[in-house]
Coordinates of C-alpha atoms and ligand atoms in Angstrom, one line a residue:
M1 CA 123.3 71.1 123.5
N2 CA 126.0 71.2 126.0
A3 CA 126.7 74.2 128.3
I4 CA 128.9 76.0 126.0
A5 CA 126.5 76.1 123.0
R6 CA 123.4 76.7 125.1
G7 CA 125.7 79.7 126.1
L8 CA 126.3 80.8 122.8
K9 CA 122.7 80.5 121.7
V10 CA 121.6 83.0 124.6
S11 CA 124.1 85.5 124.2
T12 CA 123.4 85.5 120.5
A13 CA 119.4 86.0 121.7
I14 CA 120.4 88.9 123.5
L15 CA 122.7 90.4 120.9
A16 CA 119.8 90.1 118.5
L17 CA 117.3 91.6 120.8
T18 CA 119.6 94.4 121.7
A19 CA 120.3 95.0 117.9
G20 CA 116.5 95.0 117.4
I21 CA 115.9 97.6 120.2
A22 CA 118.6 99.8 118.9
A23 CA 117.5 99.4 115.3
A24 CA 113.7 100.5 116.5
Q25 CA 115.1 103.6 118.0
D26 CA 116.6 104.5 114.2
V27 CA 115.0 106.0 111.5
E28 CA 116.1 104.2 108.2
V29 CA 115.9 107.0 105.6
L30 CA 116.0 106.3 101.9
H31 CA 116.8 109.6 99.7
W32 CA 119.0 110.8 96.7
W33 CA 120.8 113.6 98.3
T34 CA 124.4 112.9 97.5
A35 CA 125.5 115.8 95.9
G36 CA 127.4 118.5 98.0
G37 CA 124.7 120.8 98.5
E38 CA 122.3 118.3 99.1
A39 CA 124.5 116.1 101.8
A40 CA 125.0 119.5 103.7
A41 CA 121.4 120.0 103.9
L42 CA 120.6 116.5 104.7
N43 CA 123.1 117.0 107.8
V44 CA 120.7 119.7 109.2
L45 CA 118.1 117.2 109.3
K46 CA 120.3 114.6 110.9
E47 CA 121.4 117.0 113.6
D48 CA 117.9 118.0 114.2
L49 CA 117.0 114.4 115.0
A50 CA 120.2 113.6 116.7
A51 CA 119.2 116.3 119.1
Q52 CA 116.0 114.7 120.1
G53 CA 118.0 111.4 120.5
I54 CA 116.3 110.0 117.1
G55 CA 119.4 107.7 115.5
W56 CA 119.7 108.0 111.7
E57 CA 120.4 105.0 109.6
D58 CA 121.4 106.1 106.1
M59 CA 120.3 104.6 102.9
P60 CA 121.3 106.9 100.0
V61 CA 120.8 105.8 96.7
A62 CA 122.5 108.1 94.2
G63 CA 121.1 109.6 91.1
G64 CA 119.5 112.8 90.3
G65 CA 115.4 113.0 90.5
G66 CA 115.3 110.1 92.4
E67 CA 114.6 107.3 89.6
Q68 CA 117.3 104.8 91.1
A69 CA 116.0 105.5 94.5
M70 CA 112.5 104.6 93.7
T71 CA 113.7 101.2 91.9
V72 CA 115.6 100.5 95.3
L73 CA 112.2 101.5 97.2
R74 CA 110.2 99.1 95.1
A75 CA 112.7 96.1 95.6
R76 CA 112.5 96.8 99.7
V77 CA 109.3 97.2 99.9
T78 CA 108.5 93.7 97.8
S79 CA 110.9 92.1 99.9
G80 CA 108.6 92.9 102.8
N81 CA 111.6 95.4 104.2
S82 CA 110.3 98.8 104.1
P83 CA 112.6 101.6 104.7
T84 CA 111.0 103.7 107.7
A85 CA 111.2 106.9 106.1
V86 CA 111.5 107.7 102.1
Q87 CA 112.2 110.8 100.1
M88 CA 109.5 111.0 97.5
L89 CA 107.9 113.0 94.9
G90 CA 104.5 113.6 93.8
F91 CA 102.7 111.0 92.3
D92 CA 105.0 108.5 93.7
I93 CA 103.6 109.4 97.0
T94 CA 100.1 108.9 96.2
D95 CA 100.6 105.8 94.1
W96 CA 102.0 104.2 97.2
A97 CA 99.4 105.4 99.3
R98 CA 97.0 103.7 97.1
E99 CA 98.7 100.5 97.8
G100 CA 98.1 101.1 101.4
A101 CA 102.0 101.3 101.9
L102 CA 102.2 104.5 104.0
A103 CA 101.4 105.0 107.4
N104 CA 98.6 107.6 108.2
L105 CA 100.3 110.9 109.7
N106 CA 96.9 112.5 110.8
P107 CA 97.7 112.6 114.3
V108 CA 101.2 114.5 113.8
A109 CA 99.2 116.8 111.2
E110 CA 96.4 117.7 113.6
E111 CA 98.6 118.1 116.8
N112 CA 101.0 120.5 114.9
G113 CA 98.2 122.2 112.7
W114 CA 99.5 121.6 109.2
E115 CA 96.4 122.0 107.6
P116 CA 96.5 125.8 107.1
V117 CA 100.3 126.1 106.4
V118 CA 100.8 123.9 103.3
P119 CA 99.4 125.2 100.2
D120 CA 96.8 123.3 98.3
A121 CA 99.4 122.4 95.4
I122 CA 101.2 120.9 97.5
K123 CA 98.9 119.2 100.0
A124 CA 97.3 117.4 96.8
F125 CA 100.2 114.7 97.1
S126 CA 100.9 115.1 101.0
K127 CA 97.2 113.8 101.7
Y128 CA 95.5 110.8 100.2
D129 CA 91.8 110.3 101.0
G130 CA 91.7 112.6 103.3
E131 CA 94.7 111.3 105.3
W132 CA 98.2 113.0 105.7
I133 CA 100.5 110.6 104.3
A134 CA 103.6 112.5 103.9
A135 CA 105.5 115.8 105.0
P136 CA 106.8 118.2 102.7
V137 CA 110.1 119.6 103.3
N138 CA 110.7 122.1 100.9
V139 CA 109.1 123.4 97.4
H140 CA 111.5 123.3 94.7
S141 CA 111.1 125.1 91.1
T142 CA 112.4 123.8 88.3
N143 CA 112.0 127.1 85.5
W144 CA 115.5 128.5 86.4
V145 CA 118.6 129.2 84.9
W146 CA 121.9 129.8 86.8
A147 CA 124.6 131.7 85.5
N148 CA 128.3 132.9 86.3
A149 CA 128.0 136.7 86.3
D150 CA 131.8 137.1 85.8
V151 CA 131.5 135.0 82.9
L152 CA 128.4 137.1 81.6
E153 CA 129.9 140.7 82.4
E154 CA 133.4 139.6 80.8
N155 CA 131.5 138.9 77.7
G156 CA 129.2 141.8 77.5
I157 CA 126.1 139.9 78.1
E158 CA 122.9 140.8 80.0
Q159 CA 120.6 138.7 81.6
P160 CA 118.4 137.5 79.0
E161 CA 115.0 138.0 79.1
T162 CA 113.7 136.4 76.2
W163 CA 114.1 133.2 74.2
D164 CA 116.0 135.1 71.0
E165 CA 118.0 136.9 73.8
F166 CA 119.0 133.9 75.5
V167 CA 120.1 131.8 72.2
T168 CA 122.3 135.3 71.3
A169 CA 123.8 135.3 74.7
M170 CA 124.6 131.4 74.0
E171 CA 126.2 132.2 70.6
T172 CA 128.4 135.0 72.1
L173 CA 129.7 132.7 74.7
Q174 CA 130.2 130.1 71.9
E175 CA 132.2 132.3 69.8
A176 CA 134.5 132.9 72.8
G177 CA 135.1 129.3 73.4
I178 CA 133.0 129.0 76.6
T179 CA 130.5 126.0 76.8
P180 CA 127.1 128.0 76.9
L181 CA 125.0 125.4 78.7
A182 CA 126.3 123.3 81.1
H183 CA 124.3 120.1 81.1
G184 CA 124.4 116.7 81.9
G185 CA 122.5 114.0 79.5
Q186 CA 120.4 112.1 81.8
P187 CA 116.9 111.7 81.0
W188 CA 115.1 113.5 83.7
Q189 CA 117.9 116.4 83.2
D190 CA 116.9 116.5 79.3
A191 CA 113.2 116.4 80.7
T192 CA 114.1 119.2 83.2
L193 CA 115.0 121.4 80.1
F194 CA 111.9 120.2 78.5
D195 CA 109.6 121.4 81.2
A196 CA 110.8 125.0 80.9
V197 CA 110.9 125.2 76.9
V198 CA 107.3 123.6 76.9
L199 CA 106.3 126.1 79.3
S200 CA 108.1 129.2 77.6
T201 CA 107.0 128.1 74.1
G202 CA 103.3 127.6 74.7
G203 CA 102.5 129.6 77.6
G204 CA 101.1 128.0 80.9
D205 CA 97.6 126.6 79.5
F206 CA 99.5 124.9 76.9
Y207 CA 102.1 123.3 79.4
K208 CA 98.8 122.4 81.2
A209 CA 97.1 120.6 78.5
A210 CA 100.1 119.1 77.2
L211 CA 101.9 118.1 80.3
I212 CA 99.5 117.5 83.0
D213 CA 96.1 117.2 81.0
L214 CA 97.8 115.3 78.5
D215 CA 95.6 116.4 75.8
P216 CA 96.8 114.3 72.4
E217 CA 96.0 117.6 70.5
A218 CA 98.3 119.8 72.7
L219 CA 100.8 116.9 72.7
N220 CA 100.9 116.6 68.9
S221 CA 100.8 120.2 67.6
D222 CA 102.8 122.9 65.9
T223 CA 103.5 124.3 69.5
M224 CA 105.1 120.9 70.7
V225 CA 107.2 121.0 67.4
E226 CA 108.5 124.4 68.0
A227 CA 109.4 123.4 71.5
F228 CA 111.3 120.1 70.1
E229 CA 113.0 122.7 67.6
R230 CA 114.2 125.0 70.8
M231 CA 115.3 121.6 72.3
A232 CA 117.4 121.0 69.3
T233 CA 118.8 124.7 69.7
L234 CA 119.7 124.0 73.2
R235 CA 121.4 120.6 72.1
G236 CA 123.9 123.1 69.8
F237 CA 124.9 124.8 72.9
V238 CA 126.1 121.9 75.1
D239 CA 129.8 120.5 75.4
D240 CA 130.9 117.3 73.6
N241 CA 131.2 115.3 76.7
F242 CA 127.5 116.1 78.3
S243 CA 126.1 112.5 77.9
G244 CA 125.7 111.0 81.3
R245 CA 127.0 113.6 83.4
D246 CA 125.5 114.5 86.7
W247 CA 124.1 117.4 87.2
N248 CA 126.3 118.8 90.2
L249 CA 129.2 118.3 87.8
A250 CA 127.3 120.5 85.3
S251 CA 126.7 123.1 88.2
A252 CA 130.3 123.0 88.6
M253 CA 131.3 123.9 84.9
V254 CA 129.1 127.4 85.8
I255 CA 131.0 127.4 88.9
N256 CA 134.3 127.6 87.7
G257 CA 133.9 129.5 84.6
E258 CA 134.1 126.7 81.9
A259 CA 130.3 127.3 81.1
G260 CA 127.7 130.3 81.3
F261 CA 124.3 128.7 81.8
Q262 CA 122.5 125.8 83.7
M263 CA 118.9 125.2 83.3
M264 CA 118.1 123.4 86.6
G265 CA 116.1 123.5 89.6
D266 CA 117.3 125.6 92.3
W267 CA 119.0 122.4 94.3
A268 CA 121.7 124.0 91.9
K269 CA 121.9 126.9 94.3
G270 CA 123.1 124.4 97.3
E271 CA 126.3 123.8 94.9
F272 CA 126.9 127.4 94.2
L273 CA 126.6 128.3 98.0
G274 CA 128.5 125.3 98.9
A275 CA 131.5 126.6 96.6
G276 CA 131.3 130.1 98.7
M277 CA 129.6 132.1 95.6
T278 CA 127.3 134.8 96.5
E279 CA 123.7 134.8 95.1
G280 CA 122.6 137.6 92.9
E281 CA 126.5 138.9 92.7
D282 CA 128.8 135.9 92.0
F283 CA 125.8 133.7 90.4
L284 CA 122.9 134.9 89.1
C285 CA 119.4 133.0 89.1
F286 CA 116.7 134.2 86.9
R287 CA 113.3 132.4 85.6
F288 CA 114.1 130.4 82.1
P289 CA 113.0 133.3 79.3
G290 CA 109.7 133.2 78.3
T291 CA 108.1 131.8 82.0
Q292 CA 108.7 134.9 84.0
G293 CA 105.4 134.9 86.0
S294 CA 104.9 131.0 86.2
V295 CA 106.4 128.3 88.4
T296 CA 106.7 124.6 87.9
F297 CA 107.1 123.0 91.1
N298 CA 108.4 120.0 92.7
A299 CA 108.5 119.3 96.9
D300 CA 110.5 116.8 98.3
Q301 CA 108.3 115.1 100.9
F302 CA 109.0 112.2 103.3
A303 CA 106.4 109.4 103.7
M304 CA 106.4 107.2 106.3
F305 CA 106.3 103.2 105.4
D306 CA 103.7 101.4 107.5
Q307 CA 106.0 99.2 109.6
G308 CA 102.8 97.2 110.8
G309 CA 100.0 99.6 112.7
E310 CA 100.2 102.8 114.0
V311 CA 102.8 105.3 113.0
S312 CA 105.9 104.9 115.3
P313 CA 107.0 107.4 117.7
Q314 CA 109.9 107.9 115.7
Q315 CA 108.2 108.2 112.5
A316 CA 106.0 110.7 114.0
A317 CA 109.0 112.7 115.8
F318 CA 110.6 112.7 112.3
A319 CA 107.6 114.0 110.6
Q320 CA 106.9 116.7 113.3
A321 CA 111.0 117.7 112.8
V322 CA 110.4 118.1 109.0
M323 CA 107.6 120.2 109.4
S324 CA 108.9 122.7 111.9
P325 CA 108.9 126.2 111.2
E326 CA 112.6 126.5 112.6
F327 CA 113.8 123.4 110.5
Q328 CA 112.0 124.4 107.6
V329 CA 114.2 127.8 107.6
A330 CA 117.6 126.3 108.5
F331 CA 117.1 123.2 106.0
N332 CA 116.1 125.2 102.8
V333 CA 118.4 128.0 103.4
V334 CA 121.0 125.3 102.7
K335 CA 119.2 123.1 100.0
G336 CA 118.4 125.9 97.7
S337 CA 114.6 125.5 98.0
V338 CA 112.0 127.4 99.6
P339 CA 109.5 126.1 102.7
A340 CA 106.4 124.0 102.0
R341 CA 105.1 126.3 105.0
T342 CA 103.7 129.2 103.9
D343 CA 104.0 130.8 107.5
V344 CA 107.6 131.4 107.7
S345 CA 109.7 134.6 107.1
D346 CA 112.1 135.2 104.2
E347 CA 114.5 136.9 106.4
E348 CA 117.3 134.2 106.5
F349 CA 117.1 134.1 102.7
G350 CA 119.8 135.1 99.8
A351 CA 118.4 137.1 97.0
C352 CA 117.6 134.2 95.2
G353 CA 115.5 132.4 97.9
K354 CA 113.7 135.6 98.3
K355 CA 112.8 135.7 94.8
G356 CA 111.9 131.9 94.7
M357 CA 109.6 132.7 97.7
A358 CA 108.0 135.9 96.1
D359 CA 107.6 134.0 92.6
L360 CA 106.0 130.8 94.3
A361 CA 103.0 132.9 96.4
Q362 CA 102.6 135.0 93.2
A363 CA 102.0 132.0 90.6
A364 CA 100.0 129.9 93.5
A365 CA 97.7 133.4 93.6
D366 CA 97.6 133.9 90.0
G367 CA 96.9 130.2 89.0
T368 CA 100.1 129.8 87.2
L369 CA 101.7 127.5 89.5
Y370 CA 102.2 124.2 87.7
G371 CA 103.3 120.5 88.9
S372 CA 106.8 119.8 87.3
M373 CA 106.4 116.8 84.8
A374 CA 110.4 115.7 84.7
H375 CA 110.2 115.6 88.8
G376 CA 107.0 113.8 89.1
Y377 CA 104.3 116.4 90.1
A378 CA 102.5 116.4 86.4
V379 CA 101.6 112.6 85.6
P380 CA 102.6 109.3 87.2
A381 CA 105.7 107.5 86.5
S382 CA 104.6 105.3 83.8
V383 CA 103.6 108.4 81.6
K384 CA 106.7 110.4 82.8
N385 CA 108.7 107.5 81.7
A386 CA 107.2 107.6 78.2
I387 CA 107.8 111.2 77.9
F388 CA 111.3 110.9 79.1
D389 CA 112.2 108.2 76.6
V390 CA 111.0 110.5 73.6
V391 CA 112.8 113.6 75.0
T392 CA 115.8 111.9 75.4
A393 CA 115.7 110.5 72.2
H394 CA 114.9 113.7 70.5
F395 CA 117.6 115.4 72.3
N396 CA 119.9 112.8 71.3
G397 CA 119.4 113.2 67.4
E398 CA 116.9 110.3 66.9
F399 CA 114.0 112.1 65.5
D400 CA 113.2 115.3 64.1
A401 CA 111.0 117.7 65.7
Q402 CA 107.9 116.8 63.7
T403 CA 108.5 113.0 64.6
A404 CA 109.3 113.8 68.1
A405 CA 105.6 115.4 68.7
E406 CA 104.0 112.5 67.0
E407 CA 105.9 109.9 69.1
L408 CA 105.3 112.2 71.9
A409 CA 101.5 111.9 71.5
T410 CA 101.7 107.8 70.7
A411 CA 103.7 107.1 73.8
V412 CA 101.5 109.3 76.2
E413 CA 98.6 107.1 74.9
I414 CA 100.1 103.7 75.1
A415 CA 101.5 104.6 78.7
Q416 CA 98.0 105.6 80.1
Ligands
GAL501 C1 114.8 116.2 92.7 C2 114.9 116.9 93.9 C3 115.5 117.4 94.6 C4 117.2 117.1 94.0 C5 117.2 117.2 92.6 C6 118.4 116.6 92.2 O1 113.8 115.6 92.2 O2 113.4 117.0 94.4 O3 115.5 117.5 96.0 O4 117.9 116.7 94.9 O5 116.1 116.0 92.6 O6 118.9 115.2 92.9

């Protein structure tokens, strides 16, 4: 090797080394927060970490609900190149923990006193085998309806409290030439509607029996047939271009008055706030009619992939930052969710956020807090995807309600 070649080799080695050091101080974060409100909330986290000298390597995978992100994650882990920190939901977290892929966060949790401040329903997924394996950043709830207050007022519509009132309100909008229900035809969005409709049609015990306990009799029951009939009614209130639409574009339809309502988790609130609207004034938030008193929840959590040993200092700092009380307020005010910690004040939150926090606490106390099927907190991904297939096929007119209930019970049985 001549001197020039040797020199080149050495400087390449130095470069590689410095790149390695830089990378080691960064946290590579895989997430699906790419919509306006989501990105704004993510920035709060980025800035918090930057202030602590931790660099952020962004790995966004667009796609609401996170299905695409989970596919990318699997490919990355399989090829031995796990991201450092990953946004995850429910059963995905505990499934990865079972595979031994996640770092143990017990030292951070113990030092920062997480145990008493995280509700049991969330802890069931933040811990596995007694070890903390994820840091919950928020709690979202999915049985919400968002409405444009002016559109309702101009059409003489009061906030609907029952299914029948909701249907009447949507008929009124349809007659006025306004899209009653802004919706995006993607399986996870169809399933988000389905969660609320099942809860409303059959009540909390039925929701639990069907979508959490997977009781075949509940899945293929008259109540489930009625739930599918209601889904078909909702299908009659969406516009012709609903297919494949992203959820935030559906929110935009309500924001600009093109549509009256959207059924969506409270991440939608981030879009309304980002558009400069005031909650409780320009836009309304209310529980899907018939689900008042119950909450279907999902919570975004960050799990740290084991990089070969103990949790790294950067991962520990990331987890600690996510769980700090000040951060949980700053982040969730922007994101639309409520804090995962039970010991923070609702002072900074607007009307919908305050209601979200109160509803969550009440539902937890009353035993009416249920994991969202659509967002991975009711059943493992294999069963969830089987349910998605049936719900979407029915929504698109492939099955009538009776057949859909039968198909649901069969699909769930096969997927288990
Ligand atoms: C949910 C997630 C939320 C929200 C939504 C749409 O699954 O928990 O944080 O971003 O997807 O992307």
